[in-house]
């Protein structure tokens, strides 16, 4: 540390403090940023297997952990917590009984990939919610449910974007 040269009796400060990023004073607003998407799961291994198939890199050793995180492109994170973890700090938490209000959407490389990924996931036991269709907004779109019943959208730019060939979504599958 070197003296700051205030000459007014204030204590000296280090150079790193003086050149560091300015921090808001107490009471000033800070700008929050989205850092992590959290998913509560009843079966960690089944959920991680599902999301691995959607391209999220999660080590196999994580399957038995109560809390798992993975880095996403762009710096955000996705995390999974078992219901038991949530109840450990929120004893009043109960499993939702209706559809969620937040959904995840995965961009596919092509309309054919939407179709094949939807088929693969439903053929391996995941519930299809909306079969692939060419949406009026210019995307090939489908929705499959993750192991806990959350709607996961699969989409790609549609071959029929901007044409009269777009169709209505297929009826939800049972």
Coordinates of N, CA and C in Angstrom, one line a residue:
X1 N 0.8 -1.2 0.0 CA 0.0 0.0 0.0 C 0.9 1.2 0.0
X2 N 0.4 2.2 -0.6 CA 1.2 3.5 -0.6 C 0.2 4.6 -0.2
X3 N 0.7 5.6 0.4 CA -0.2 6.7 0.8 C -1.0 7.2 -0.4
X4 N -2.2 7.5 -0.2 CA -3.1 8.0 -1.3 C -2.9 9.5 -1.5
X5 N -2.3 10.2 -0.5 CA -2.0 11.6 -0.7 C -3.2 12.5 -0.5
X6 N -4.2 11.9 0.2 CA -5.4 12.8 0.5 C -5.0 14.0 1.4
X7 N -4.1 13.8 2.3 CA -3.8 14.9 3.2 C -4.9 15.3 4.2
X8 N -5.9 14.5 4.2 CA -7.0 14.9 5.1 C -7.3 13.9 6.2
X9 N -6.3 13.0 6.4 CA -6.5 12.0 7.5 C -7.1 10.7 7.1
X10 N -7.6 10.6 5.9 CA -8.2 9.4 5.5 C -7.1 8.3 5.4
X11 N -7.5 7.1 5.6 CA -6.4 6.0 5.5 C -6.0 5.8 4.1
X12 N -4.8 5.4 3.9 CA -4.3 5.1 2.6 C -5.1 3.9 2.0
X13 N -5.1 3.8 0.6 CA -5.8 2.7 -0.1 C -4.9 2.1 -1.1
X14 N -5.1 0.9 -1.4 CA -4.2 0.2 -2.3 C -4.5 0.7 -3.7
X15 N -3.5 0.5 -4.6 CA -3.8 0.8 -6.0 C -4.9 0.0 -6.6
X16 N -5.0 -1.3 -6.3 CA -6.0 -2.1 -6.9 C -7.4 -1.6 -6.5
X17 N -7.5 -1.1 -5.3 CA -8.8 -0.6 -4.9 C -9.2 0.7 -5.7
X18 N -8.2 1.5 -5.9 CA -8.5 2.8 -6.6 C -8.8 2.5 -8.1
X19 N -8.2 1.5 -8.7 CA -8.4 1.2 -10.1 C -9.4 0.2 -10.4
X20 N -10.0 -0.4 -9.3 CA -11.0 -1.5 -9.5 C -12.3 -0.9 -10.1
X21 N -13.1 -1.9 -10.5 CA -14.4 -1.5 -11.1 C -15.2 -0.8 -10.0
X22 N -15.9 0.3 -10.5 CA -16.7 1.0 -9.5 C -17.9 0.2 -9.1
X23 N -18.2 0.2 -7.9 CA -19.3 -0.6 -7.4 C -20.4 0.4 -6.9
X24 N -21.7 -0.1 -7.1 CA -22.8 0.8 -6.7 C -22.7 1.0 -5.2
X25 N -23.0 2.2 -4.8 CA -23.1 2.5 -3.3 C -24.3 1.9 -2.7
X26 N -24.3 1.6 -1.4 CA -25.4 1.0 -0.8 C -26.7 1.7 -1.1
X27 N -27.7 1.0 -1.5 CA -29.0 1.6 -1.9 C -29.2 1.9 -3.3
X28 N -28.1 1.9 -4.1 CA -28.2 2.1 -5.5 C -28.6 0.8 -6.2
X29 N -29.3 1.0 -7.3 CA -29.8 -0.2 -8.0 C -28.6 -0.9 -8.8
X30 N -28.7 -2.2 -8.8 CA -27.7 -3.0 -9.6 C -28.5 -3.7 -10.7
X31 N -27.9 -4.0 -11.8 CA -28.6 -4.7 -12.9 C -28.4 -6.2 -12.8
X32 N -29.4 -6.9 -12.4 CA -29.3 -8.4 -12.4 C -29.2 -8.9 -13.8
X33 N -28.5 -10.1 -13.9 CA -28.4 -10.8 -15.2 C -28.8 -12.2 -15.0
X34 N -29.4 -12.8 -16.0 CA -29.8 -14.2 -16.0 C -28.5 -15.0 -15.9
X35 N -28.4 -15.9 -14.9 CA -27.1 -16.7 -14.8 C -27.4 -18.2 -14.9
X36 N -28.5 -18.6 -14.3 CA -28.8 -20.0 -14.3 C -30.3 -20.3 -14.4
X37 N -30.6 -21.4 -15.2 CA -31.9 -21.9 -15.3 C -32.0 -23.1 -14.4
X38 N -32.9 -23.2 -13.4 CA -33.0 -24.3 -12.5 C -34.2 -25.2 -12.8
X39 N -33.9 -26.5 -12.7 CA -35.0 -27.5 -13.0 C -35.1 -28.4 -11.8
X40 N -36.2 -28.6 -11.2 CA -36.5 -29.5 -10.1 C -36.9 -30.8 -10.7
X41 N -36.2 -31.9 -10.3 CA -36.4 -33.2 -10.9 C -36.7 -34.3 -9.8
X42 N -37.5 -35.3 -10.2 CA -37.8 -36.4 -9.3 C -36.9 -37.5 -9.5
X43 N -36.3 -37.6 -10.7 CA -35.3 -38.7 -11.0 C -34.1 -38.1 -11.7
X44 N -33.0 -37.8 -11.0 CA -31.9 -37.1 -11.6 C -31.3 -37.9 -12.8
X45 N -31.1 -39.2 -12.7 CA -30.5 -39.9 -13.8 C -31.4 -39.8 -15.1
X46 N -32.7 -40.0 -14.9 CA -33.6 -39.9 -16.1 C -33.6 -38.5 -16.7
X47 N -33.6 -37.5 -15.9 CA -33.6 -36.1 -16.4 C -32.3 -35.8 -17.1
X48 N -31.2 -36.2 -16.5 CA -29.9 -35.9 -17.2 C -29.7 -36.7 -18.5
X49 N -30.2 -37.9 -18.6 CA -30.1 -38.6 -19.8 C -30.9 -37.9 -20.9
X50 N -32.1 -37.4 -20.6 CA -32.9 -36.7 -21.5 C -32.2 -35.4 -22.0
X51 N -31.7 -34.6 -21.1 CA -31.0 -33.4 -21.5 C -29.7 -33.6 -22.2
X52 N -29.0 -34.7 -21.9 CA -27.8 -35.1 -22.7 C -28.2 -35.3 -24.1
X53 N -29.3 -35.9 -24.4 CA -29.7 -36.2 -25.7 C -30.0 -34.9 -26.5
X54 N -30.3 -33.8 -25.7 CA -30.6 -32.5 -26.3 C -29.3 -31.7 -26.5
X55 N -28.1 -32.3 -26.2 CA -26.9 -31.7 -26.4 C -26.2 -31.0 -25.2
X56 N -26.8 -31.2 -24.0 CA -26.1 -30.6 -22.8 C -25.1 -31.6 -22.3
X57 N -23.9 -31.1 -22.1 CA -22.8 -31.9 -21.7 C -22.8 -32.0 -20.2
X58 N -23.2 -33.2 -19.7 CA -23.2 -33.5 -18.3 C -22.5 -34.8 -18.1
X59 N -21.5 -34.9 -17.2 CA -20.8 -36.2 -17.0 C -21.7 -37.3 -16.4
X60 N -21.5 -38.5 -16.8 CA -22.3 -39.6 -16.3 C -22.2 -39.7 -14.8
X61 N -21.1 -39.4 -14.2 CA -21.0 -39.5 -12.8 C -22.0 -38.5 -12.0
X62 N -22.6 -37.6 -12.7 CA -23.5 -36.7 -12.1 C -24.8 -37.3 -11.8
X63 N -25.1 -38.4 -12.4 CA -26.5 -39.1 -12.3 C -26.9 -39.3 -10.8
X64 N -26.0 -39.5 -9.9 CA -26.3 -39.9 -8.6 C -26.2 -38.7 -7.6
X65 N -25.9 -37.5 -8.2 CA -25.8 -36.3 -7.3 C -27.2 -35.6 -7.1
X66 N -27.3 -35.0 -6.0 CA -28.6 -34.3 -5.7 C -28.7 -32.9 -6.4
X67 N -27.5 -32.3 -6.7 CA -27.5 -31.0 -7.4 C -26.4 -31.1 -8.5
X68 N -26.8 -30.7 -9.7 CA -25.9 -30.8 -10.9 C -26.0 -29.5 -11.7
X69 N -24.9 -29.0 -12.2 CA -24.9 -27.8 -13.0 C -24.0 -28.1 -14.3
X70 N -24.4 -27.4 -15.3 CA -23.7 -27.5 -16.6 C -23.6 -26.1 -17.2
X71 N -22.5 -25.8 -17.8 CA -22.3 -24.6 -18.5 C -23.0 -24.6 -19.9
X72 N -23.6 -23.5 -20.2 CA -24.3 -23.4 -21.5 C -23.5 -22.4 -22.4
X73 N -23.7 -22.5 -23.7 CA -23.0 -21.5 -24.6 C -23.5 -20.1 -24.2
X74 N -22.7 -19.1 -24.2 CA -23.1 -17.7 -23.8 C -22.8 -17.4 -22.4
X75 N -22.4 -18.4 -21.6 CA -22.0 -18.1 -20.2 C -23.1 -18.4 -19.2
X76 N -24.3 -18.7 -19.5 CA -25.3 -19.1 -18.6 C -25.1 -20.5 -18.1
X77 N -25.8 -20.9 -17.1 CA -25.7 -22.3 -16.6 C -27.1 -22.9 -16.5
X78 N -27.2 -24.2 -16.5 CA -28.4 -24.9 -16.3 C -28.1 -25.8 -15.1
X79 N -29.1 -25.9 -14.2 CA -28.9 -26.7 -13.0 C -30.1 -27.6 -12.7
X80 N -29.9 -28.7 -12.1 CA -30.9 -29.6 -11.7 C -30.8 -29.9 -10.2
X81 N -31.9 -29.9 -9.5 CA -32.0 -30.2 -8.1 C -33.0 -31.3 -7.9
X82 N -32.7 -32.2 -7.1 CA -33.8 -33.2 -6.7 C -34.8 -32.5 -5.9
X83 N -36.0 -33.1 -5.8 CA -37.1 -32.6 -5.0 C -36.6 -32.5 -3.5
X84 N -35.8 -33.5 -3.1 CA -35.3 -33.5 -1.7 C -34.4 -32.3 -1.4
X85 N -33.6 -31.9 -2.4 CA -32.8 -30.7 -2.2 C -33.7 -29.5 -2.0
X86 N -34.7 -29.3 -2.8 CA -35.6 -28.2 -2.7 C -36.3 -28.2 -1.3
X87 N -36.8 -29.3 -0.9 CA -37.4 -29.4 0.4 C -36.5 -29.2 1.6
X88 N -35.2 -29.4 1.4 CA -34.2 -29.1 2.5 C -34.1 -27.7 2.9
X89 N -34.4 -26.8 1.9 CA -34.4 -25.3 2.3 C -35.8 -24.7 2.2
X90 N -36.8 -25.4 1.6 CA -38.1 -24.9 1.5 C -39.1 -26.1 1.9
X91 N -39.3 -26.4 3.1 CA -40.1 -27.5 3.6 C -41.5 -27.5 3.1
X92 N -42.0 -26.3 2.7 CA -43.4 -26.2 2.2 C -43.5 -26.5 0.7
X93 N -42.4 -26.7 0.0 CA -42.4 -26.9 -1.4 C -43.2 -28.2 -1.7
X94 N -44.1 -28.2 -2.7 CA -44.8 -29.4 -3.2 C -44.6 -29.4 -4.7
X95 N -44.6 -30.7 -5.2 CA -44.5 -30.9 -6.6 C -45.7 -30.3 -7.4
X96 N -45.4 -29.5 -8.4 CA -46.5 -28.9 -9.2 C -47.4 -30.0 -9.7
X97 N -48.7 -29.6 -9.8 CA -49.7 -30.6 -10.3 C -50.3 -30.2 -11.7
X98 N -49.8 -29.0 -12.2 CA -50.3 -28.5 -13.5 C -49.1 -28.2 -14.3
X99 N -49.4 -27.9 -15.6 CA -48.3 -27.6 -16.5 C -47.5 -26.4 -16.0
X100 N -46.3 -26.3 -16.3 CA -45.4 -25.1 -15.9 C -45.7 -23.9 -16.8
X101 N -45.2 -22.8 -16.4 CA -45.3 -21.6 -17.2 C -44.0 -21.2 -17.8
X102 N -42.9 -21.9 -17.6 CA -41.6 -21.6 -18.2 C -41.3 -22.9 -19.0
X103 N -40.8 -22.6 -20.2 CA -40.4 -23.7 -21.1 C -39.0 -23.5 -21.7
X104 N -38.4 -24.6 -22.0 CA -37.1 -24.5 -22.7 C -37.3 -24.9 -24.1
X105 N -36.6 -24.2 -25.0 CA -36.7 -24.5 -26.4 C -35.3 -24.7 -27.0
X106 N -35.1 -25.8 -27.8 CA -33.9 -26.2 -28.3 C -33.9 -26.0 -29.9
X107 N -32.9 -25.2 -30.4 CA -32.8 -25.0 -31.8 C -32.2 -26.2 -32.4
X108 N -32.8 -26.7 -33.5 CA -32.3 -27.9 -34.2 C -31.7 -27.3 -35.5
X109 N -30.8 -28.1 -36.2 CA -30.2 -27.6 -37.4 C -31.1 -27.6 -38.6
X110 N -32.2 -28.4 -38.6 CA -33.1 -28.5 -39.8 C -34.4 -29.0 -39.4
X111 N -35.4 -28.8 -40.2 CA -36.7 -29.4 -39.9 C -36.7 -30.9 -39.8
X112 N -35.8 -31.5 -40.6 CA -35.7 -33.0 -40.5 C -35.1 -33.4 -39.1
X113 N -34.2 -32.6 -38.5 CA -33.7 -32.9 -37.2 C -34.8 -32.8 -36.1
X114 N -35.7 -31.8 -36.3 CA -36.9 -31.7 -35.4 C -37.7 -33.0 -35.4
X115 N -38.0 -33.4 -36.6 CA -38.8 -34.7 -36.8 C -38.1 -35.9 -36.2
X116 N -36.8 -36.0 -36.5 CA -36.1 -37.2 -36.1 C -35.8 -37.2 -34.6
X117 N -35.5 -36.1 -34.0 CA -35.3 -36.0 -32.6 C -36.6 -36.2 -31.8
X118 N -37.7 -35.7 -32.3 CA -39.0 -35.9 -31.7 C -39.3 -37.4 -31.7
X119 N -39.1 -38.1 -32.9 CA -39.3 -39.5 -33.1 C -38.5 -40.3 -32.1
X120 N -37.2 -40.0 -32.0 CA -36.3 -40.7 -31.2 C -36.7 -40.6 -29.7
X121 N -37.0 -39.4 -29.3 CA -37.4 -39.2 -27.9 C -38.7 -39.9 -27.5
X122 N -39.7 -39.8 -28.4 CA -41.0 -40.5 -28.1 C -40.8 -42.0 -28.2
X123 N -40.0 -42.5 -29.2 CA -39.8 -43.9 -29.3 C -39.0 -44.5 -28.1
X124 N -38.3 -43.7 -27.4 CA -37.6 -44.2 -26.2 C -38.3 -43.9 -24.9
X125 N -39.6 -43.6 -25.0 CA -40.5 -43.5 -23.9 C -40.9 -42.1 -23.4
X126 N -40.3 -41.1 -23.9 CA -40.7 -39.8 -23.5 C -42.1 -39.4 -24.2
X127 N -42.9 -38.6 -23.5 CA -44.2 -38.3 -23.9 C -44.1 -37.2 -24.9
X128 N -44.7 -37.4 -26.1 CA -44.8 -36.3 -27.1 C -46.0 -35.5 -26.7
X129 N -45.9 -34.2 -26.8 CA -47.0 -33.3 -26.5 C -47.6 -32.8 -27.8
X130 N -46.8 -32.2 -28.7 CA -47.3 -31.7 -30.0 C -46.3 -32.3 -31.0
X131 N -46.9 -33.1 -31.9 CA -46.1 -33.7 -33.0 C -45.6 -32.6 -33.9
X132 N -44.5 -32.8 -34.6 CA -43.9 -31.7 -35.5 C -44.9 -31.2 -36.5
X133 N -44.8 -29.9 -36.7 CA -45.7 -29.2 -37.7 C -44.9 -28.0 -38.1
X134 N -45.4 -27.5 -39.3 CA -44.8 -26.2 -39.8 C -45.7 -25.1 -39.3
X135 N -45.1 -24.3 -38.4 CA -45.9 -23.3 -37.7 C -46.0 -22.0 -38.6
X136 N -47.0 -21.3 -38.4 CA -47.2 -20.1 -39.2 C -46.2 -19.0 -39.0
X137 N -45.4 -19.1 -37.9 CA -44.3 -18.1 -37.7 C -43.0 -18.5 -38.3
X138 N -43.0 -19.6 -39.2 CA -41.9 -19.9 -40.0 C -40.9 -20.9 -39.4
X139 N -41.4 -21.7 -38.5 CA -40.5 -22.7 -37.9 C -41.2 -24.1 -37.9
X140 N -40.4 -25.1 -38.1 CA -40.8 -26.5 -37.8 C -40.7 -26.6 -36.3
X141 N -41.8 -27.1 -35.7 CA -41.9 -27.0 -34.2 C -42.5 -28.3 -33.7
X142 N -42.1 -28.7 -32.5 CA -42.6 -29.8 -31.8 C -42.4 -29.6 -30.3
X143 N -43.2 -30.3 -29.5 CA -43.0 -30.3 -28.1 C -43.1 -31.7 -27.5
X144 N -42.0 -32.0 -26.7 CA -41.9 -33.3 -26.0 C -41.8 -33.0 -24.5
X145 N -42.3 -33.9 -23.7 CA -42.2 -33.6 -22.2 C -41.0 -34.3 -21.7
X146 N -40.3 -33.6 -20.8 CA -39.1 -34.1 -20.1 C -39.6 -35.1 -19.1
X147 N -38.8 -35.9 -18.4 CA -39.2 -36.9 -17.4 C -40.1 -36.3 -16.3
X148 N -40.1 -35.0 -16.0 CA -40.9 -34.5 -15.0 C -42.1 -33.8 -15.5
X149 N -42.4 -33.9 -16.8 CA -43.6 -33.3 -17.4 C -43.5 -31.9 -17.9
X150 N -42.3 -31.3 -18.0 CA -42.1 -30.0 -18.5 C -42.0 -30.0 -20.0
X151 N -42.7 -29.1 -20.7 CA -42.8 -29.0 -22.1 C -41.4 -28.5 -22.6
X152 N -40.8 -29.3 -23.5 CA -39.5 -28.9 -24.1 C -39.8 -28.7 -25.6
X153 N -39.6 -27.5 -26.2 CA -39.8 -27.3 -27.6 C -38.6 -27.6 -28.4
X154 N -38.8 -28.2 -29.6 CA -37.8 -28.4 -30.5 C -38.2 -27.6 -31.8
X155 N -37.2 -26.9 -32.3 CA -37.6 -26.0 -33.5 C -36.4 -25.8 -34.4
X156 N -36.8 -25.5 -35.7 CA -35.8 -25.1 -36.7 C -36.5 -24.2 -37.7
X157 N -35.8 -23.4 -38.5 CA -36.4 -22.7 -39.5 C -37.1 -23.6 -40.5
X158 N -38.3 -23.3 -40.8 CA -39.1 -24.2 -41.6 C -38.9 -24.0 -43.1
X159 N -39.0 -25.2 -43.8 CA -38.9 -25.1 -45.3 C -40.0 -24.3 -45.9
X160 N -41.1 -24.2 -45.2 CA -42.3 -23.5 -45.7 C -42.5 -22.1 -45.1
X161 N -41.4 -21.6 -44.5 CA -41.5 -20.3 -43.9 C -42.0 -19.3 -45.0
X162 N -43.1 -18.5 -44.6 CA -43.6 -17.5 -45.4 C -44.5 -18.0 -46.6
X163 N -44.8 -19.3 -46.6 CA -45.7 -19.8 -47.7 C -47.0 -20.2 -47.1
X164 N -47.9 -20.6 -48.0 CA -49.2 -21.0 -47.6 C -49.2 -22.5 -47.1
X165 N -48.0 -23.1 -47.1 CA -48.0 -24.5 -46.7 C -47.9 -24.7 -45.2
X166 N -47.8 -23.7 -44.5 CA -47.7 -23.9 -43.0 C -49.0 -24.5 -42.5
X167 N -48.9 -25.3 -41.5 CA -50.0 -26.1 -41.0 C -50.3 -25.8 -39.5
X168 N -51.4 -26.3 -39.1 CA -51.8 -26.1 -37.7 C -51.0 -27.1 -36.9
X169 N -50.8 -26.9 -35.6 CA -50.1 -27.9 -34.8 C -50.9 -29.2 -34.7
X170 N -50.2 -30.3 -34.7 CA -50.9 -31.6 -34.5 C -51.5 -31.6 -33.2
X171 N -52.6 -32.4 -33.1 CA -53.2 -32.6 -31.8 C -52.3 -33.2 -30.8
X172 N -52.4 -32.7 -29.5 CA -51.5 -33.3 -28.5 C -51.7 -34.9 -28.5
X173 N -50.5 -35.5 -28.3 CA -50.6 -37.0 -28.3 C -50.8 -37.5 -26.9
X174 N -51.4 -38.6 -26.8 CA -51.8 -39.1 -25.5 C -50.7 -39.9 -24.9

